[in-house]
Coordinates of C-alpha atoms in Angstrom, one line a residue:
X183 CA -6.6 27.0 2.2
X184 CA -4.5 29.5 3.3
X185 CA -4.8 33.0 6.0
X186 CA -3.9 35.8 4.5
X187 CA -3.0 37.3 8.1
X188 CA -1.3 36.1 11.4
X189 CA -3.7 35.9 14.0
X190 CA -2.0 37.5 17.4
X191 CA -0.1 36.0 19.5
X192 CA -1.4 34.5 22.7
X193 CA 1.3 36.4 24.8
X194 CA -0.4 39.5 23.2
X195 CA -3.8 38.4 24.5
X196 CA -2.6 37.8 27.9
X197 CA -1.1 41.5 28.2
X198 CA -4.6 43.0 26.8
X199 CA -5.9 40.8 29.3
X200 CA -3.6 42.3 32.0
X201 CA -3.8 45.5 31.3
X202 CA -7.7 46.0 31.2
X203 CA -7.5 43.9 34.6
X204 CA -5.3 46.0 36.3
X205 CA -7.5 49.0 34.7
X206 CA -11.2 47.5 35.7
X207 CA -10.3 46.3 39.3
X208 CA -10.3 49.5 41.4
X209 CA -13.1 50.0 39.4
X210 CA -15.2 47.0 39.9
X211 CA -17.0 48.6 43.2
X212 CA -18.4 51.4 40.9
X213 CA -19.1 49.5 38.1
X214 CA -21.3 46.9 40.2
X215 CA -23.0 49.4 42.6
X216 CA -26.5 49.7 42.5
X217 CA -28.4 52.1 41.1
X218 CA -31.5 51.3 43.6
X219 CA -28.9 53.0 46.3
X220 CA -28.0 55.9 44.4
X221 CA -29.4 58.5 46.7
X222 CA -29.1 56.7 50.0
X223 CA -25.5 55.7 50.0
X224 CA -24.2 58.9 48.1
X225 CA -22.9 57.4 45.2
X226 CA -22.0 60.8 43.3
X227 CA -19.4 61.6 45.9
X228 CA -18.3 57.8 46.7
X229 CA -17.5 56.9 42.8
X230 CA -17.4 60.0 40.3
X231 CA -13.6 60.8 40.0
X232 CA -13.3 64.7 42.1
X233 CA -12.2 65.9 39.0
X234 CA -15.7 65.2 37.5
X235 CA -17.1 66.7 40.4
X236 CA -15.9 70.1 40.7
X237 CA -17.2 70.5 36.8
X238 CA -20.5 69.2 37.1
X239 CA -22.4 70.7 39.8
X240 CA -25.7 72.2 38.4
X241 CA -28.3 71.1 36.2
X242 CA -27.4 72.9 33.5
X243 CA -23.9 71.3 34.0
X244 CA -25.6 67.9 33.6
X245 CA -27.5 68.0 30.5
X246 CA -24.4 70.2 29.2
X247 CA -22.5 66.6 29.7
X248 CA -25.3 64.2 28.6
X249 CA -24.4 66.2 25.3
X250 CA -20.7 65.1 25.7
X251 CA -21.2 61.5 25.9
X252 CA -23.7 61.2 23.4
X253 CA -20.9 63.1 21.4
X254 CA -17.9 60.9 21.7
X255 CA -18.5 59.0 18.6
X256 CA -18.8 61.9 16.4
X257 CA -15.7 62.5 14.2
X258 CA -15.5 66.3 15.9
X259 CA -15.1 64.8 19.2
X260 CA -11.3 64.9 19.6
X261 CA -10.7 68.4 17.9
X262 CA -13.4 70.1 20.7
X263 CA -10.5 68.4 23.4
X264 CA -7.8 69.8 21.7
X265 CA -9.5 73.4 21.0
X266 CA -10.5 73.8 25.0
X267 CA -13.7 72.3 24.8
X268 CA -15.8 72.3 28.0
X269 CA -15.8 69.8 30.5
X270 CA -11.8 68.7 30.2
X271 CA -12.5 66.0 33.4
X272 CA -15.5 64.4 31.5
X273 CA -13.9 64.3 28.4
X274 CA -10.6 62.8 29.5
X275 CA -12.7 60.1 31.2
X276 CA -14.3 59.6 28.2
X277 CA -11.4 59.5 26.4
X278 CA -9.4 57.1 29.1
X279 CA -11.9 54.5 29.1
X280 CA -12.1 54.2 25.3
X281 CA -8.4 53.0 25.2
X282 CA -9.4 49.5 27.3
X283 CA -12.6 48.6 24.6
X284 CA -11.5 46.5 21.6
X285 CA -10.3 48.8 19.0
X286 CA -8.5 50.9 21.7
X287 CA -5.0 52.2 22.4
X288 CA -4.9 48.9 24.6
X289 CA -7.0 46.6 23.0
X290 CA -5.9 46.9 19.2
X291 CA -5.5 44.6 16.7
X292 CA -7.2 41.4 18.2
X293 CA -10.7 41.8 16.6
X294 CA -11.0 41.7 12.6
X295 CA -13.6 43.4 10.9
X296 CA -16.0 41.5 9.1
X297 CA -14.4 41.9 5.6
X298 CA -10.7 41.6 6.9
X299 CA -12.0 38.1 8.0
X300 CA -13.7 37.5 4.9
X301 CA -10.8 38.5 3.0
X302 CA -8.7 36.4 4.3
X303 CA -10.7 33.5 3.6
X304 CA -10.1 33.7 -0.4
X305 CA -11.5 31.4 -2.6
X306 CA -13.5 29.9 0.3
X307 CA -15.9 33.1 0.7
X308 CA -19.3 33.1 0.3
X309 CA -21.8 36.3 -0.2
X310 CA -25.1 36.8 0.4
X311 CA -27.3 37.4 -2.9
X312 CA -30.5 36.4 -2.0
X313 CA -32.6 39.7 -0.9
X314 CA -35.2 38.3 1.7
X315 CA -36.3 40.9 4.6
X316 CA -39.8 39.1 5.2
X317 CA -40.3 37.4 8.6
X318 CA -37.5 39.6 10.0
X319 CA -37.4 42.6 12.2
X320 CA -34.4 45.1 10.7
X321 CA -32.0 44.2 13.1
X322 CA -33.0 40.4 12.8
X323 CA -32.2 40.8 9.0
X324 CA -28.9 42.2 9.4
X325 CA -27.4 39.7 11.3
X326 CA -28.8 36.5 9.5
X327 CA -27.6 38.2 6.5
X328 CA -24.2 38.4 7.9
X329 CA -23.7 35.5 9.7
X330 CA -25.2 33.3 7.3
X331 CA -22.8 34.1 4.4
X332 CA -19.9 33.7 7.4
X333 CA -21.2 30.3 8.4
X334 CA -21.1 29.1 5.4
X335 CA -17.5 30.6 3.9
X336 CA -16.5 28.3 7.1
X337 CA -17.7 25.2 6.3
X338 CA -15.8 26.6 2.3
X339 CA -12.9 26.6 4.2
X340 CA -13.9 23.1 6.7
X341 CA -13.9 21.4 3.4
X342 CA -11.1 22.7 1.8
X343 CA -9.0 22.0 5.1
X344 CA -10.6 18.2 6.4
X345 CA -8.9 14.9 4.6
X346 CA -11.3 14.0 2.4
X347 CA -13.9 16.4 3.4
X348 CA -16.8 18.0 0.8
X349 CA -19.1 20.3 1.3
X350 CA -22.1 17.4 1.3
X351 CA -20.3 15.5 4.5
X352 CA -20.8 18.7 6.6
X353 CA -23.7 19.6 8.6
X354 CA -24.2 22.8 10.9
X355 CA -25.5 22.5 14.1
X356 CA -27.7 25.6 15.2
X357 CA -27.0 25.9 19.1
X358 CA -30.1 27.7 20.3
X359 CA -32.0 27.8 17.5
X360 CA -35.1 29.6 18.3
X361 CA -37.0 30.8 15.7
X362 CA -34.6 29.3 13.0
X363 CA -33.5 33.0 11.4
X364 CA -30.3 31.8 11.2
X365 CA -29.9 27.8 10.4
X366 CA -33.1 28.6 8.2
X367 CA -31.1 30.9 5.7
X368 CA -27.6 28.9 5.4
X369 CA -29.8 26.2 4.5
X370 CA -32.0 28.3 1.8
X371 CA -29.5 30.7 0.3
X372 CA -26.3 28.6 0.8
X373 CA -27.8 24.7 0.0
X374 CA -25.5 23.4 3.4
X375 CA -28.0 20.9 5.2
X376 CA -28.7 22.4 9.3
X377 CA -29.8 20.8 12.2
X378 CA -31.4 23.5 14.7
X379 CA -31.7 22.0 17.9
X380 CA -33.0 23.9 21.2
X381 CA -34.3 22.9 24.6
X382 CA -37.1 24.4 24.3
X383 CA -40.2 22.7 22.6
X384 CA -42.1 26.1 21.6
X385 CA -38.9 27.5 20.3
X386 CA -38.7 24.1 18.0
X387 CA -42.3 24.4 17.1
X388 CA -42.5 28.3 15.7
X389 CA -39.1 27.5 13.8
X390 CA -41.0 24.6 12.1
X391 CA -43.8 26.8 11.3
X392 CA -41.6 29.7 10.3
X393 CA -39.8 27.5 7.8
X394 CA -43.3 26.5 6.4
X395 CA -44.2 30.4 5.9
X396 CA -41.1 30.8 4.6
X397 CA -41.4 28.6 1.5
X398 CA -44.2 30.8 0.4
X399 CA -41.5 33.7 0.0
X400 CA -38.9 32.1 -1.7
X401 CA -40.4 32.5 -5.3
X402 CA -40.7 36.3 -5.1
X403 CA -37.3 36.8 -3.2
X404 CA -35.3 35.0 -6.1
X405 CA -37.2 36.9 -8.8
X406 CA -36.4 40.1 -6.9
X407 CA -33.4 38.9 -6.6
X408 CA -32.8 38.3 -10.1
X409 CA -31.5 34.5 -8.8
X410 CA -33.9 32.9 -11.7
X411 CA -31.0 31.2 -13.7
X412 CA -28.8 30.2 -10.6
X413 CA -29.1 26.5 -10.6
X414 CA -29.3 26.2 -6.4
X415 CA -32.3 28.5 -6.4
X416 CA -33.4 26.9 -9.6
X417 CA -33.3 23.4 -7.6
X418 CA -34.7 24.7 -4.6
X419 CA -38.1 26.2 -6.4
X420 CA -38.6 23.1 -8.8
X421 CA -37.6 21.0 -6.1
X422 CA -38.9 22.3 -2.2
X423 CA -36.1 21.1 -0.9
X424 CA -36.1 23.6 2.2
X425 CA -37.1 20.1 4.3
X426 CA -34.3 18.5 3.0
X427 CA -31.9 20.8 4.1
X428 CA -33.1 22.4 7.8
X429 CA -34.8 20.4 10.1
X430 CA -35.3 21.0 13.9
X431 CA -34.6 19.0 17.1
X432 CA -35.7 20.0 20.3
X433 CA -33.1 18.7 22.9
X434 CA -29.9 19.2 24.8
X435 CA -26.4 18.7 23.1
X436 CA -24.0 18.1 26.0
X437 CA -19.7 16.7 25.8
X438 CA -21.4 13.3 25.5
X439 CA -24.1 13.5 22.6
X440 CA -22.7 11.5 19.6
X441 CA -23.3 14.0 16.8
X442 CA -23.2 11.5 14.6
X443 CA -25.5 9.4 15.4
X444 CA -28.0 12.5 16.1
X445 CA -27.2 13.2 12.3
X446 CA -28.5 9.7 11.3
X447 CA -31.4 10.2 13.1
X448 CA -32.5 13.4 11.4
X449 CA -30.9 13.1 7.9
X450 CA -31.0 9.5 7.4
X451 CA -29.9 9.7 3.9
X452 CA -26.7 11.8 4.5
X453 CA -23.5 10.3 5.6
X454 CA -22.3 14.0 7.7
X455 CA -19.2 12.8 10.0
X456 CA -18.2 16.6 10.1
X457 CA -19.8 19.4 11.9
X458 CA -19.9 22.8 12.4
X459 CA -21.0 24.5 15.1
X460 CA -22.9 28.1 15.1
X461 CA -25.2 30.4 17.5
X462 CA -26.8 33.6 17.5
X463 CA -26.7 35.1 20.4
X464 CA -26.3 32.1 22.8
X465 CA -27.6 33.1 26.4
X466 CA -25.5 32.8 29.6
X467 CA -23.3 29.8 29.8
X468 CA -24.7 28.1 26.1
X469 CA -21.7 30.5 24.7
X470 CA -19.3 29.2 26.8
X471 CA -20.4 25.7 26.7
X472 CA -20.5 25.6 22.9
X473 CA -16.8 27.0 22.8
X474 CA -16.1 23.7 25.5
X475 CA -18.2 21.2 23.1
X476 CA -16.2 22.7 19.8
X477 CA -12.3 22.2 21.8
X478 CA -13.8 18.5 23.8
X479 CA -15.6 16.4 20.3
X480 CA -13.5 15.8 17.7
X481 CA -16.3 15.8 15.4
X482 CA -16.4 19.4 15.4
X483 CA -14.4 21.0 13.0
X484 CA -15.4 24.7 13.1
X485 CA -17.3 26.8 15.3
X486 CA -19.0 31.1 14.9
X487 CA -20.2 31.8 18.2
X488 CA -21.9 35.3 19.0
X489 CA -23.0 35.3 22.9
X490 CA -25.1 37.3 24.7
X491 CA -27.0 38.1 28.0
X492 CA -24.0 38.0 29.8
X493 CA -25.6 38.2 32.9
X494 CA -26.9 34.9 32.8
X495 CA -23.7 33.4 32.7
X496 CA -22.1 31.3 36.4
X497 CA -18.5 32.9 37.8
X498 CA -16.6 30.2 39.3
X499 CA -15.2 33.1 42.2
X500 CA -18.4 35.0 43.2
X501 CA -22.3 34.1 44.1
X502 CA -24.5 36.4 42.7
X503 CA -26.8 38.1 44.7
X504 CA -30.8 36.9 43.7
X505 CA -28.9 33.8 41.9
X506 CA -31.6 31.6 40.6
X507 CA -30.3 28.3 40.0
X508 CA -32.1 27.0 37.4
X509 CA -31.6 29.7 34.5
X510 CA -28.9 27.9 34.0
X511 CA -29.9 24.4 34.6
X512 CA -29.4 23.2 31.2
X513 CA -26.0 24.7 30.7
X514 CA -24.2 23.9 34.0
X515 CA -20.7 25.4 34.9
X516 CA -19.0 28.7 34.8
X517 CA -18.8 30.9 32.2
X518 CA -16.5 33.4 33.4
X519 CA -13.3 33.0 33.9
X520 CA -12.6 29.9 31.0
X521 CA -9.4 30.5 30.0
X522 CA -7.2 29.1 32.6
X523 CA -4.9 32.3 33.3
X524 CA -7.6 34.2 34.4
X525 CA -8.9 31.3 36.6
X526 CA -5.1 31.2 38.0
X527 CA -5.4 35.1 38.9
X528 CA -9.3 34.3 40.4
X529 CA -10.5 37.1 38.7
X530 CA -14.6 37.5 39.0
X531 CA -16.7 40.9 37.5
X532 CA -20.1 40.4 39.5
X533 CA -23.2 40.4 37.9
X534 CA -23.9 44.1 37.9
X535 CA -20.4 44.9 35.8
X536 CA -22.0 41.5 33.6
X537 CA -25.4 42.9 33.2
X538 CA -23.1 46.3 32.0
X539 CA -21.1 44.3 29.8
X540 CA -24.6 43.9 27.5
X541 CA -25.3 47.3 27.0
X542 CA -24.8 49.3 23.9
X543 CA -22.6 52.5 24.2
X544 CA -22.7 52.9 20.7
X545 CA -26.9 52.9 20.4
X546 CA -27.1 55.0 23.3
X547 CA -25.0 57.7 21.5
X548 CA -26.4 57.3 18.1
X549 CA -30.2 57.8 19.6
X550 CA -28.9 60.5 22.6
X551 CA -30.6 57.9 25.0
X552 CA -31.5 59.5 28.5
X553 CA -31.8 56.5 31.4
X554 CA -35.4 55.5 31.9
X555 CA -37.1 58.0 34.5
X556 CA -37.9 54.7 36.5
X557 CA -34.2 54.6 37.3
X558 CA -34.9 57.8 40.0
X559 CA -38.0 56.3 40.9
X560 CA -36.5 53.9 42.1
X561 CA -33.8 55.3 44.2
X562 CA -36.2 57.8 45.4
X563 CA -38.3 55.0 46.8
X564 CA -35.9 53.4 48.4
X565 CA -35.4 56.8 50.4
X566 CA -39.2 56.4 51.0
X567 CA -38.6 52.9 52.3
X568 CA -35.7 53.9 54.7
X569 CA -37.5 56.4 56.1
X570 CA -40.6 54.1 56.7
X571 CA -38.4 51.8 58.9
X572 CA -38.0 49.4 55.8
X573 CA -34.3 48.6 55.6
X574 CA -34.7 44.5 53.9
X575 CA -33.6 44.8 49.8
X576 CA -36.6 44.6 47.7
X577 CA -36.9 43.4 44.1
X578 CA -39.3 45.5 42.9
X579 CA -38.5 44.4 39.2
X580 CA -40.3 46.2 35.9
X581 CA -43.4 48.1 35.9
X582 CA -45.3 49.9 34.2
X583 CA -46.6 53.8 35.9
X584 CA -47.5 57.2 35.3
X585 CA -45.0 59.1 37.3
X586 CA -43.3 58.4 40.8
X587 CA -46.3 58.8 43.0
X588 CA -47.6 55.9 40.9
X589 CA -44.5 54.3 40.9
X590 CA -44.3 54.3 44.5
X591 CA -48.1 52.6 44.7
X592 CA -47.7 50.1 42.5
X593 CA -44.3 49.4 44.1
X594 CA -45.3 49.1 47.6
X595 CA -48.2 46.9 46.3
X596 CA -46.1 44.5 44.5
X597 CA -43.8 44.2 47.7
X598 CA -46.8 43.8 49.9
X599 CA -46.0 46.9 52.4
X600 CA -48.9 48.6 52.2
X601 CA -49.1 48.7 56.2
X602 CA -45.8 49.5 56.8
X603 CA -45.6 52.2 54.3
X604 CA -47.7 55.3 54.4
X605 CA -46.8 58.1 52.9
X606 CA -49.8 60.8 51.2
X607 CA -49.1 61.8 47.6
X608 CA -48.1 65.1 48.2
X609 CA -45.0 64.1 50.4
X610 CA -44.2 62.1 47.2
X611 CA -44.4 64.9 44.8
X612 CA -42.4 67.2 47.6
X613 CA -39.9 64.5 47.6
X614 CA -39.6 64.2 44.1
X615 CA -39.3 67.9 43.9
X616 CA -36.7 68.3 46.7
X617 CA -34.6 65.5 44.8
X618 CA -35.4 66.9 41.2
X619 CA -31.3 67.9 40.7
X620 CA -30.2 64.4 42.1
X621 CA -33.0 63.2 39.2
X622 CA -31.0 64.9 36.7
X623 CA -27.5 64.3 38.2
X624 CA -28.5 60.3 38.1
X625 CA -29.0 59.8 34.8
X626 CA -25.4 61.5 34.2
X627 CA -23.8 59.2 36.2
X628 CA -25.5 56.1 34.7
X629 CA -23.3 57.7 31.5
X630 CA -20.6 57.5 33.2
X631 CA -20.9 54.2 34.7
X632 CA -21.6 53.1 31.3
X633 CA -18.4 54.0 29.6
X634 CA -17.1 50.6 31.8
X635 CA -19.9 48.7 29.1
X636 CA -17.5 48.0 26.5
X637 CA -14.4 47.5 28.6
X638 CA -16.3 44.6 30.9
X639 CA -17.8 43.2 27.4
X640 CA -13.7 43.2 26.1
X641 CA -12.2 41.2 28.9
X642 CA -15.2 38.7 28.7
X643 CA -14.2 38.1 24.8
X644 CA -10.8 38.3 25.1
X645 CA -11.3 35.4 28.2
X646 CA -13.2 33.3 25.4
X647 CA -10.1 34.0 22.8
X648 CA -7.7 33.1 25.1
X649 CA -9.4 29.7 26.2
X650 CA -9.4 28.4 22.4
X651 CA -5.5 29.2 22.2
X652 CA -4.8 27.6 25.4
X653 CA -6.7 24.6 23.8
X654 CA -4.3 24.4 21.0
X655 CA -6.5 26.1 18.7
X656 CA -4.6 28.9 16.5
X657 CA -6.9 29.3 13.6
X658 CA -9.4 30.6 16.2
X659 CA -10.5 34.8 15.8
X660 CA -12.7 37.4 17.6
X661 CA -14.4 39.0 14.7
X662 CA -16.9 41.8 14.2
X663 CA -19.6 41.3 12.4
X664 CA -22.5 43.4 12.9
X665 CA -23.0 46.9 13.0
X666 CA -22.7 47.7 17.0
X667 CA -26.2 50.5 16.6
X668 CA -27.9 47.8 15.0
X669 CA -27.0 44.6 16.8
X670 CA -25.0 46.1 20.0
X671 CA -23.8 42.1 20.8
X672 CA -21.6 42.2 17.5
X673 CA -18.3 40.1 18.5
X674 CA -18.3 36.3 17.4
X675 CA -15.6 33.6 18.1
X676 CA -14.9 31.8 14.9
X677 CA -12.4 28.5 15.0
X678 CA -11.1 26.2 12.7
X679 CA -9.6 23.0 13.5

């Protein structure tokens, strides 16, 4: 099997890299500030560009700007900045930062889209035919459909690659299976037998008993379908060969688990000495880890890995403030830096710029989403708290309220300072009054803090990119596959050896 497409060059990685370094450093102290000290330590003035400033001073100037941002996706975007359009600071911002995300002026042509990579694959593609929505949420749906039909066009391609390789010999290993959405459905649409293995017992458990509801549906999802005559599906009904196919295995798959003796164990009848490797949304350091496993076991002949919760993940050059050791127990390490060049320049992003990195720019726009009103709350209380005397950082974490005066309770409950702070209601409700611009003027600056979202999220893929080339590994790609509204984590790492 052959590419239809060069993949880039790993010189061309490293400058993207470079360049959106160079760009996110000076940046870094605004991108990981907190929003918890927004009104005590004058953020506005310390981080907004002056520029920004000098347009945006009243309230009507804010919401006039939320409109902006929510607006730079639409097609007339560009020709209100060419025409004069209001706001030239804010849309220039807007418009500079958009250049370091992939698909920008300085990011470009490192991801593939989802059918470019298809494409490219040829005869080895696979489609999805089977309509099946039940036990899904919409978004849940979208991306099983998707990644499914990729999974699968890679073991194609494994097989048509490997010595002496079919289709039969390979089996998929579901890293962080959960539920089973996805292993579930390569096994049932795409016949390829999957082992779904997690750490966690109750994730094993629902999967099993999801796959047992499932079988009920797979009649009337072929018949809608109109799959009657295809001989897989007609197998699979006469047959109820789901069990055959998926199973589950709740443990931990570390550099020294023999994978093929795990296969033995849970497919006794098969003889797989080939794997591929795949994860939905693998948390924290299990993305990175699985990318290690795929380059370190020779069994492993392909990998599609799509990570998420960022924030989760290790850096090997900064401590995180609140770090909790054991959320990431079972996958030790670092996962940021991996690729070695960025370890040699001891690059770290901090865990607020990580916890950025996961949100979605694109479903903000698309729904015009305003910042959560708890966002003011809580820099407003911790002007309460300063003036009570109370200068320790709290965690106040989520919670529910009904406005700030019952934020402020419920707060000061939680953190056990009911002695220390005393305050009556209606100094709340003149606080929040007093502050009620600041209120307004927060939630535009969360917009602009998020523009960094996508550019943080870049250099953490292109890091991931960069360590399978320095492995040796050419055939590897950053692909997107999802619709960025509907599943904002949309970026996979696909490798073949």
């Amino acid at each position: 099997m052959r590419f239809r497409f060069k993949p880039p060059k790993m010189e061309r990685i490293k400058q993207q890299v470079d360049t959106i370094v160079r760009f996110l450093q000076p940046n870094l102290p605004f991108v990981n500030c907190h929003m918890v000290d927004y009104l005590t330590e004058q953020h506005w003035k310390r981080f907004v560009p002056v520029a920004m400033q000098c347009e945006l001073r009243t309230v009507s100037d804010y919401l006039q700007a939320k409109d902006i941002f929510w607006g730079q996706f639409e097609p007339s975007f560009d020709g209100e900045e060419r025409n004069g359009g209001c706001f030239p600071a804010v849309r220039e911002f807007i418009k500079n930062t958009r250049q370091f995300r992939l698909g920008g002026a300085e990011a470009r042509g490192t991801a593939l889209t989802l059918d470019e990579f298809m494409d490219a694959l040829s005869d080895c593609r696979r489609e999805t035919r089977l309509k099946m929505t039940e036990l899904m949420n919409v978004k849940k749906c979208h991306e099983v459909e998707v990644a499914a039909a990729v999974v699968a066009s890679l073991c194609n391609g494994m097989a048509a690659t490997q010595p002496d390789t079919s289709l039969e010999d390979i089996l998929v290993i579901d890293a962080g299976d959960g539920k089973g959405y996805l292993s579930s459905r390569i096994a049932l649409e795409h016949g390829i037998k999957v082992l779904g293995v997690d750490c966690n017992e109750e994730n094993t458990s629902n999967a099993e008993k999801r796959r047992e509801r499932l079988k009920t549906k797979i009649p009337k999802a072929v018949q809608k379908s109109n799959l009657e005559e295809d001989e897989h599906f007609t197998n699979l009904l006469q047959q109820g060969s789901l069990d055959t196919l998926y199973r589950t295995a709740t443990q931990l798959i570390d550099f020294n688990t023999n994978l093929i003796k795990l296969a033995q164990e849970y497919f006794p009848g098969g003889h797989h000495s080939t794997f591929c490797l795949c994860g939905l949304h693998t948390c924290g350091n299990l993305g990175p880890n699985c990318l290690r496993l795929f380059h370190e076991n020779p069994t492993i002949k392909g990998i599609c890995n799509v990570g998420c919760c960022y924030h989760l993940m290790q850096e090997q050059f900064v401590v995180d403030e609140f770090y909790n050791p054991t959320k990431v127990s079972d996958n030790p390490g670092y996962g940021f830096p991996m690729s070695k060049y960025l370890q040699g320049k001891s690059f770290h992003l901090g865990r607020n710029a990580r916890n950025l990195a996961a949100e979605s720019i694109e479903r903000a726009c698309t729904n015009r989403e305003n910042p959560s009103d708890k966002l003011g709350y809580r820099a407003l209380l911790q002007v309460v708290l300063l003036e009570c005397g109370e200068k320790k950082s709290h965690q106040v974490g989520r919670l529910k309220c009904d406005g700030f005066v019952d934020y402020v309770r419920r707060s000061v409950r939680r953190l056990g300072l009911e002695q220390r702070v005393t305050i009556t209601d209606d100094s709340l409700q003149e606080l929040e009054e007093r502050f009620s611009a600041e209120l307004e003027q927060l939630k535009v600056f969360y917009l602009i803090r998020q523009q960094f979202a996508p550019v943080v999220e870049t250099l953490i893929l292109l890091d991931r990119l960069l360590y399978l080339r320095e492995c040796g590994h050419d055939r590897s790609f950053l692909v997107q596959l999802f619709e960025p509204v509907v599943s904002p984590r949309c970026y996979a790492l696909i490798a073949l050896k």
